[in-house]
Coordinates of C-alpha atoms and ligand atoms in Angstrom, one line a residue:
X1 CA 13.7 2.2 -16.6
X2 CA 13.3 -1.0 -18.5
X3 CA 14.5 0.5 -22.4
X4 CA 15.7 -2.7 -23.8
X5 CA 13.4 -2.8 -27.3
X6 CA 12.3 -5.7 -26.5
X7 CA 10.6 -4.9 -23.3
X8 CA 9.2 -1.6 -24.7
X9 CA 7.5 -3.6 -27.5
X10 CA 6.2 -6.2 -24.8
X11 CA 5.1 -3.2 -22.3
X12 CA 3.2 -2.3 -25.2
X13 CA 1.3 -4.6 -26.6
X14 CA 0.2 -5.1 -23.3
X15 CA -2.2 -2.3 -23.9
X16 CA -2.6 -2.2 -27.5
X17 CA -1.9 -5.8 -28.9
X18 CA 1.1 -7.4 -31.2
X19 CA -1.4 -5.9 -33.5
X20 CA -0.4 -2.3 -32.4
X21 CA -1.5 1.1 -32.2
X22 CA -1.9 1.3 -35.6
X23 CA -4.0 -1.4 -36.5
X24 CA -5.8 -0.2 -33.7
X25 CA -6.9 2.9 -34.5
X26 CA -7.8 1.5 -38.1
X27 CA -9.8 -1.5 -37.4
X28 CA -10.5 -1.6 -33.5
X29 CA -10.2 -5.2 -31.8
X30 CA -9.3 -7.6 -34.7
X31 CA -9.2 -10.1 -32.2
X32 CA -10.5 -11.9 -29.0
X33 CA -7.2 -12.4 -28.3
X34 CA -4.9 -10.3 -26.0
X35 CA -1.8 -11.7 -27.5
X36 CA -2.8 -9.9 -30.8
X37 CA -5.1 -7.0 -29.7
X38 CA -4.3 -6.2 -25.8
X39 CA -5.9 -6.9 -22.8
X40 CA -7.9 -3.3 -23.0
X41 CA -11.2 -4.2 -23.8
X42 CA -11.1 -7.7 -23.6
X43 CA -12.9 -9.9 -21.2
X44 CA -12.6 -9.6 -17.5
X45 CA -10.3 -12.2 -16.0
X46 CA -10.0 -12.7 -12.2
X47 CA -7.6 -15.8 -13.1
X48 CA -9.6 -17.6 -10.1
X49 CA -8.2 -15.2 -7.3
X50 CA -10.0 -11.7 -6.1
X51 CA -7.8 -9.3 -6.8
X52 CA -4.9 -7.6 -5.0
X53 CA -1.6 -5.8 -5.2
X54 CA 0.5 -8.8 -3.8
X55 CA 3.2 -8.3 -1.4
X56 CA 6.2 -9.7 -3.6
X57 CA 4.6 -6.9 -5.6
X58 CA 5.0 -4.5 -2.7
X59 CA 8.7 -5.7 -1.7
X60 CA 9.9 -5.5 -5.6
X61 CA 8.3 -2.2 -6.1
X62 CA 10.6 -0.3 -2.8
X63 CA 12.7 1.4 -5.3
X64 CA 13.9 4.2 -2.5
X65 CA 16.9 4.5 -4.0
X66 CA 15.1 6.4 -7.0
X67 CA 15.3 9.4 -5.0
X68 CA 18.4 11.8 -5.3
X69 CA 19.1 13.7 -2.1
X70 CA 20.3 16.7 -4.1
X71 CA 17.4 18.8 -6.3
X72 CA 19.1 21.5 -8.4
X73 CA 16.2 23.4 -9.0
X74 CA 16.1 25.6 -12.5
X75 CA 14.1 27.8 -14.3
X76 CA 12.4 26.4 -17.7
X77 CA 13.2 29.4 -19.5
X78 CA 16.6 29.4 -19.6
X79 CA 18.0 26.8 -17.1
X80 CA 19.2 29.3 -14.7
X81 CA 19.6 28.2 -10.9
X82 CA 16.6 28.8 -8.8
X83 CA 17.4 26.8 -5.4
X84 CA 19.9 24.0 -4.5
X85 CA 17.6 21.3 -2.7
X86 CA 17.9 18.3 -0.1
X87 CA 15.5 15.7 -0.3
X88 CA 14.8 17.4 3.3
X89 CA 13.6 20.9 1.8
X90 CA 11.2 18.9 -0.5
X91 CA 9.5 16.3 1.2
X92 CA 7.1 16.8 4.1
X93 CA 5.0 20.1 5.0
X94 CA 8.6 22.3 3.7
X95 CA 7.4 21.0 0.4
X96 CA 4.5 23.6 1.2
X97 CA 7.0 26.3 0.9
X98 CA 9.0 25.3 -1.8
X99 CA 5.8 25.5 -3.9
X100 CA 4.9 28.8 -2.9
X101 CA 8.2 30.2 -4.1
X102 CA 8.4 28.3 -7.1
X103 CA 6.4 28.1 -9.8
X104 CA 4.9 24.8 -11.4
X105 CA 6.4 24.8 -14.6
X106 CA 9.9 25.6 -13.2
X107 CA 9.7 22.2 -10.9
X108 CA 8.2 19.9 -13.2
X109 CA 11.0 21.3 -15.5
X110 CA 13.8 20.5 -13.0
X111 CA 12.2 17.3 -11.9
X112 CA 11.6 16.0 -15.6
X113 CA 15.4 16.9 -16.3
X114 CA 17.1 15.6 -13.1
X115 CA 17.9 11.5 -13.6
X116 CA 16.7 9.1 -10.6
X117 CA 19.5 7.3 -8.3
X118 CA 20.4 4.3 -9.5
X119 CA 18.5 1.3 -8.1
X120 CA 21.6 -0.9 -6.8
X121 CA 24.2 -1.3 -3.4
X122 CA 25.5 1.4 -1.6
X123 CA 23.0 3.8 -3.1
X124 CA 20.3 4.4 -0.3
X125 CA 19.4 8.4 -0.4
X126 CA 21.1 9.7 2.8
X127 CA 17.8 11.4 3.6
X128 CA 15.7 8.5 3.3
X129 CA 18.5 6.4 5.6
X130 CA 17.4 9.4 8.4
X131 CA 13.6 10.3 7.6
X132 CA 12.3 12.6 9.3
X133 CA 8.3 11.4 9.7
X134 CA 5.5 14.1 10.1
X135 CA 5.1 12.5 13.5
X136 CA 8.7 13.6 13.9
X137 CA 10.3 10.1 14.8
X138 CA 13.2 9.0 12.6
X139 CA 12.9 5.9 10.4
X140 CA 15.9 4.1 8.1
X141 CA 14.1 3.4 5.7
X142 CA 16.8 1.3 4.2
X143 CA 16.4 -1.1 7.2
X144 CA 12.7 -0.5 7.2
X145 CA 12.0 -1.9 3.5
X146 CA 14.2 -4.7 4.7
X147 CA 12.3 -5.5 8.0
X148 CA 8.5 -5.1 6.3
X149 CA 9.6 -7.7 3.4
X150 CA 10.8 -10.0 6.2
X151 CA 7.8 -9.6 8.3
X152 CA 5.2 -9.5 5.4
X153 CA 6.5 -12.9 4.7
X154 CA 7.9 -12.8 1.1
X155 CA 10.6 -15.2 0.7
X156 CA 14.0 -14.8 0.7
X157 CA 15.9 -13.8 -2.8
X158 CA 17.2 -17.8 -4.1
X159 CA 13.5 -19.3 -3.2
X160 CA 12.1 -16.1 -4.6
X161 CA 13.5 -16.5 -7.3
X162 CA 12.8 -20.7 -7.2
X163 CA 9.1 -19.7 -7.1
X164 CA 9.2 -17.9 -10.2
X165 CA 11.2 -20.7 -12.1
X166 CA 14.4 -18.9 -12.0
X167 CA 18.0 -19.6 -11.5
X168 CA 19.1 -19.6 -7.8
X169 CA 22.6 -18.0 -7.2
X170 CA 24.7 -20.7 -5.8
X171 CA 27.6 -18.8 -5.0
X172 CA 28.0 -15.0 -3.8
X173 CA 30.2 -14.5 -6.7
X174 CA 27.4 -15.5 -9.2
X175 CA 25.2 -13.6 -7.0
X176 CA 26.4 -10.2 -8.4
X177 CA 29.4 -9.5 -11.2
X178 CA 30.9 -7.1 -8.0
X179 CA 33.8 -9.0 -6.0
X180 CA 33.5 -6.6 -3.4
X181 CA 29.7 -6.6 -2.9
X182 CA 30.0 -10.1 -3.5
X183 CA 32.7 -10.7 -0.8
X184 CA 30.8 -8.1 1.6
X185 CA 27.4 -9.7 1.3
X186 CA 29.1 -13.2 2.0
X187 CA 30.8 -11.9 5.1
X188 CA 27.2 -10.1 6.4
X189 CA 25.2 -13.1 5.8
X190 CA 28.0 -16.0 7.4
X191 CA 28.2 -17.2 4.4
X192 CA 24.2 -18.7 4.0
X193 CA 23.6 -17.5 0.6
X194 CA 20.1 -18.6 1.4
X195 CA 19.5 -16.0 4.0
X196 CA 20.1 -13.4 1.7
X197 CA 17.2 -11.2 1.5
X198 CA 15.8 -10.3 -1.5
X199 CA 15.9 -6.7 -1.7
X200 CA 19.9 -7.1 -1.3
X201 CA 20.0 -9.8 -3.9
X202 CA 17.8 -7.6 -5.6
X203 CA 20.0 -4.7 -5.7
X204 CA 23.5 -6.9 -5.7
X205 CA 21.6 -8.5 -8.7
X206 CA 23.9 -7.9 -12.6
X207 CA 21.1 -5.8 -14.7
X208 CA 19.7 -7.1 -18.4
X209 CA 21.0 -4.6 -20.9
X210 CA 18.8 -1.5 -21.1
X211 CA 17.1 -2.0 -17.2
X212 CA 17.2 0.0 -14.5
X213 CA 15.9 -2.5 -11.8
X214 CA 16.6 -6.4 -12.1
X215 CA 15.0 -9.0 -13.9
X216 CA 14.0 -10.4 -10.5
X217 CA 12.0 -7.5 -10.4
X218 CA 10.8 -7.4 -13.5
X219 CA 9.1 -10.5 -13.2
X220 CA 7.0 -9.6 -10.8
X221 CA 6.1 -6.3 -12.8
X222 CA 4.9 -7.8 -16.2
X223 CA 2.7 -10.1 -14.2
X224 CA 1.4 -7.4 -11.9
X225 CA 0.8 -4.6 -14.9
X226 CA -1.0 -7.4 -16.8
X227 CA -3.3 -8.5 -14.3
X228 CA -4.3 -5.3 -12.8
X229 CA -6.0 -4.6 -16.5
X230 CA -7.4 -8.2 -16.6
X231 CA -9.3 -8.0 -13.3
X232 CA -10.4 -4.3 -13.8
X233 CA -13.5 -3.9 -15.8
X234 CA -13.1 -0.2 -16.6
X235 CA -10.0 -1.5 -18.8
X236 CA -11.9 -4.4 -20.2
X237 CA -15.5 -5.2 -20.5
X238 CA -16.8 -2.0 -20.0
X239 CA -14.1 -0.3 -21.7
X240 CA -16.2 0.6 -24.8
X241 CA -17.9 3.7 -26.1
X242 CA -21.4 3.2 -24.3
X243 CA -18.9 3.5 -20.8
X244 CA -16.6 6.2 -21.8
X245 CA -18.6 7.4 -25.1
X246 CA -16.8 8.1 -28.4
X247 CA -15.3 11.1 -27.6
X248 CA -13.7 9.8 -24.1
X249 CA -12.2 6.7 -26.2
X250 CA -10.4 8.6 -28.7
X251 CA -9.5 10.9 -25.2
X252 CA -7.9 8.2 -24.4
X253 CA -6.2 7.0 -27.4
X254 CA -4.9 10.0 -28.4
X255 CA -3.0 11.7 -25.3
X256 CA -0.2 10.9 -23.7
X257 CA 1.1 12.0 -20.1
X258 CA 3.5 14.8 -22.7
X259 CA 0.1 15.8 -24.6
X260 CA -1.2 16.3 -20.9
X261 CA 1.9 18.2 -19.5
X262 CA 1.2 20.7 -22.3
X263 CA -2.0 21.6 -21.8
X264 CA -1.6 22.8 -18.8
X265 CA 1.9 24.3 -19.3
X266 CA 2.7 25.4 -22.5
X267 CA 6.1 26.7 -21.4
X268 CA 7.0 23.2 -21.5
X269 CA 7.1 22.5 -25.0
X270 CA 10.7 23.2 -25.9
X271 CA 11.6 20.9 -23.2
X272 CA 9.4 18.3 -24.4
X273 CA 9.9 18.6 -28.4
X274 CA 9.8 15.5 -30.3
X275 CA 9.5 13.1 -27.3
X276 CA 6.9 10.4 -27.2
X277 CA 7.6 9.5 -23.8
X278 CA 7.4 12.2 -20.5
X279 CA 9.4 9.6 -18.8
X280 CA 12.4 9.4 -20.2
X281 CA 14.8 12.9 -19.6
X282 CA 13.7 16.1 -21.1
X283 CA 15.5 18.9 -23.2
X284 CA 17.7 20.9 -21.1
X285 CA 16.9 24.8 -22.0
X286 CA 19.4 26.3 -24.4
X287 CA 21.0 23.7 -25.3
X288 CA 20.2 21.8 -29.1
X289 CA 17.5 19.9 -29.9
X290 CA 18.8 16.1 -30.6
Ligands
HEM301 C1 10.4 11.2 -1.0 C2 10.3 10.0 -1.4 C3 9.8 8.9 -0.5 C4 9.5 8.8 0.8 C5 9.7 9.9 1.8 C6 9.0 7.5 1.1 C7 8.7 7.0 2.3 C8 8.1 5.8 2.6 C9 7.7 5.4 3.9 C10 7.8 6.2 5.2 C11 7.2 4.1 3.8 C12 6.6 3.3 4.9 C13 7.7 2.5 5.6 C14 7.1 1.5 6.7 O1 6.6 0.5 6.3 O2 7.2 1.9 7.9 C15 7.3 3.8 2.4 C16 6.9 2.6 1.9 C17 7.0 2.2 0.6 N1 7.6 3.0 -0.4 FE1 8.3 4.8 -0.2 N2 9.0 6.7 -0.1 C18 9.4 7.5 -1.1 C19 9.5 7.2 -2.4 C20 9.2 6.0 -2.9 C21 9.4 5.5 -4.3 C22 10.0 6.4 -5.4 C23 9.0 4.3 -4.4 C24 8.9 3.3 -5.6 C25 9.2 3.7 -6.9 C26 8.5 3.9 -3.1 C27 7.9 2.6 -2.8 C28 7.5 2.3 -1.6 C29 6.8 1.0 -1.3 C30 6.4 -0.1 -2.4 C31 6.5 1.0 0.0 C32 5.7 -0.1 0.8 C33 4.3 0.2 0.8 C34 3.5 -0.7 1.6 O3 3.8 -1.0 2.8 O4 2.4 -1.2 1.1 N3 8.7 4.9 -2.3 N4 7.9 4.8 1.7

């Protein structure tokens, strides 16, 4: 999602430190700082304000447009076809009977090699446009993350982006590289580029090289994944081996959600050879190993 090297190396030494893993595992904490050895056990920091998931948070993080409406569902031991998928079949009590015909290993296969929709315009999952509730009414949810942002109160997308010291578009075309979104978004908001809300600026928005949601975004994100391990005492104070003992640390330090994944399926392993990360796309069954 955000693969630029630069951001991977930030993300990181958010846990571990500009010090790294390595220097890490060698010599522990070399410093007080969290700049140089990461906010995980460090001091508890509350920054002055009780803690909370914050609503710009919550209106950055609706990513529905993640979510394909088509799951080609495929067997991990040699990629054959299983079932073709909607959104529909998945989600909801039929999820129940998916995962009685299916087998674990054989959906977290398909799931770990299908990509994600694109987070952008024109892009909203057809089956999330008409969702079906378990209480059986229908929601848009395209309109819906629109309407809660409103009435949550989070700003719209130029003072959003005011309040976190960044450029305001001041034209539609510098809104979005797109003439056509551009022109489209201009017509639906009569030409206000003020009232444009911020998940369609959001979305309209011309990506940093290497991210799959926009910087406007990803603002909100590095503050948000910082904080929640400053204010949490489990990541910091007591993150130590009298909490967690010695054993649980090194637990910790040495898996990984693809060291997990194998444990409990083994069948994965081809699909998961030399990858560091579970979250990027897996190997595809019979075909080479990059
Ligand atoms: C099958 C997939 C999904 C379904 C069916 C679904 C459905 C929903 C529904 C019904 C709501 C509540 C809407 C309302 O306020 O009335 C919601 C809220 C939300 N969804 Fe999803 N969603 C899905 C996937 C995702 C994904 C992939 C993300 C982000 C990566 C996401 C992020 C959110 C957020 C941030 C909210 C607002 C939560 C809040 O009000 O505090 N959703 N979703």
């Amino acid at each position: 999602m955000i693969s630029h090297p630069t951001t991977v190396t930030a993300l990181r030494a958010n846990w571990w430190g500009l010090a790294g893993e390595r220097v890490h595992k060698l010599f522990g904490r070399i410093s007080g700082s969290e700049v140089v050895s990461g906010i995980a056990g460090g001091g508890t920091d509350h920054y002055g304000v009780p803690y909370s998931l914050t609503e710009e948070f919550v209106a950055v993080y609706r990513m529905h447009p993640l979510i394909r409406d088509e799951w080609h569902l495929r067997s991990v031991s040699d990629d054959s076809t299983l079932r073709h998928c909607t959104l529909r079949d998945l989600a909801g009590p039929s999820a129940l009977k998916v995962l009685e015909s299916t087998s674990t290993a054989d959906l977290l296969y398909s799931f770990g090699t299908l990509h994600p929709g694109l987070v952008t315009l024109h892009n909203f999952p057809r089956f999330l446009q008409e969702f079906e509730r378990p209480d059986g009414h229908l929601q848009d949810l395209a309109a819906t993350d629109i309407l809660r942002t409103r009435e949550l109160g989070v700003l719209r997308y130029n003072e959003f982006r005011r309040l976190l010291r960044l450029k305001p578009a001041e034209t539609f075309a510098e809104l979005t590289d797109n003439p056509a979104w551009a022109e489209e978004i201009e017509r639906l908001y009569d030409g206000d580029i003020e009232k444009v809300d911020l998940t369609v600026g959001m979305y309209a928005e011309t990506l940093p090289a290497g991210f799959a949601f926009s910087d406007t975004a990803f603002r909100i994100f590095v503050l948000m994944a910082s904080r929640r391990l400053n204010s949490d005492r489990f990541f910091t104070e007591y993150y130590t081996p009298e909490v967690y003992s010695t054993a649980g640390m090194a637990w910790i330090d040495d898996n990984t959600m693809v060291t997990v994944l194998l444990r409990h399926h083994p069948e994965l392993r081809t699909a998961l050879a030399g990858l560091t990360n579970a979250f990027v796309p897996w190997h595809t069954a019979g075909r080479a190993v990059a």
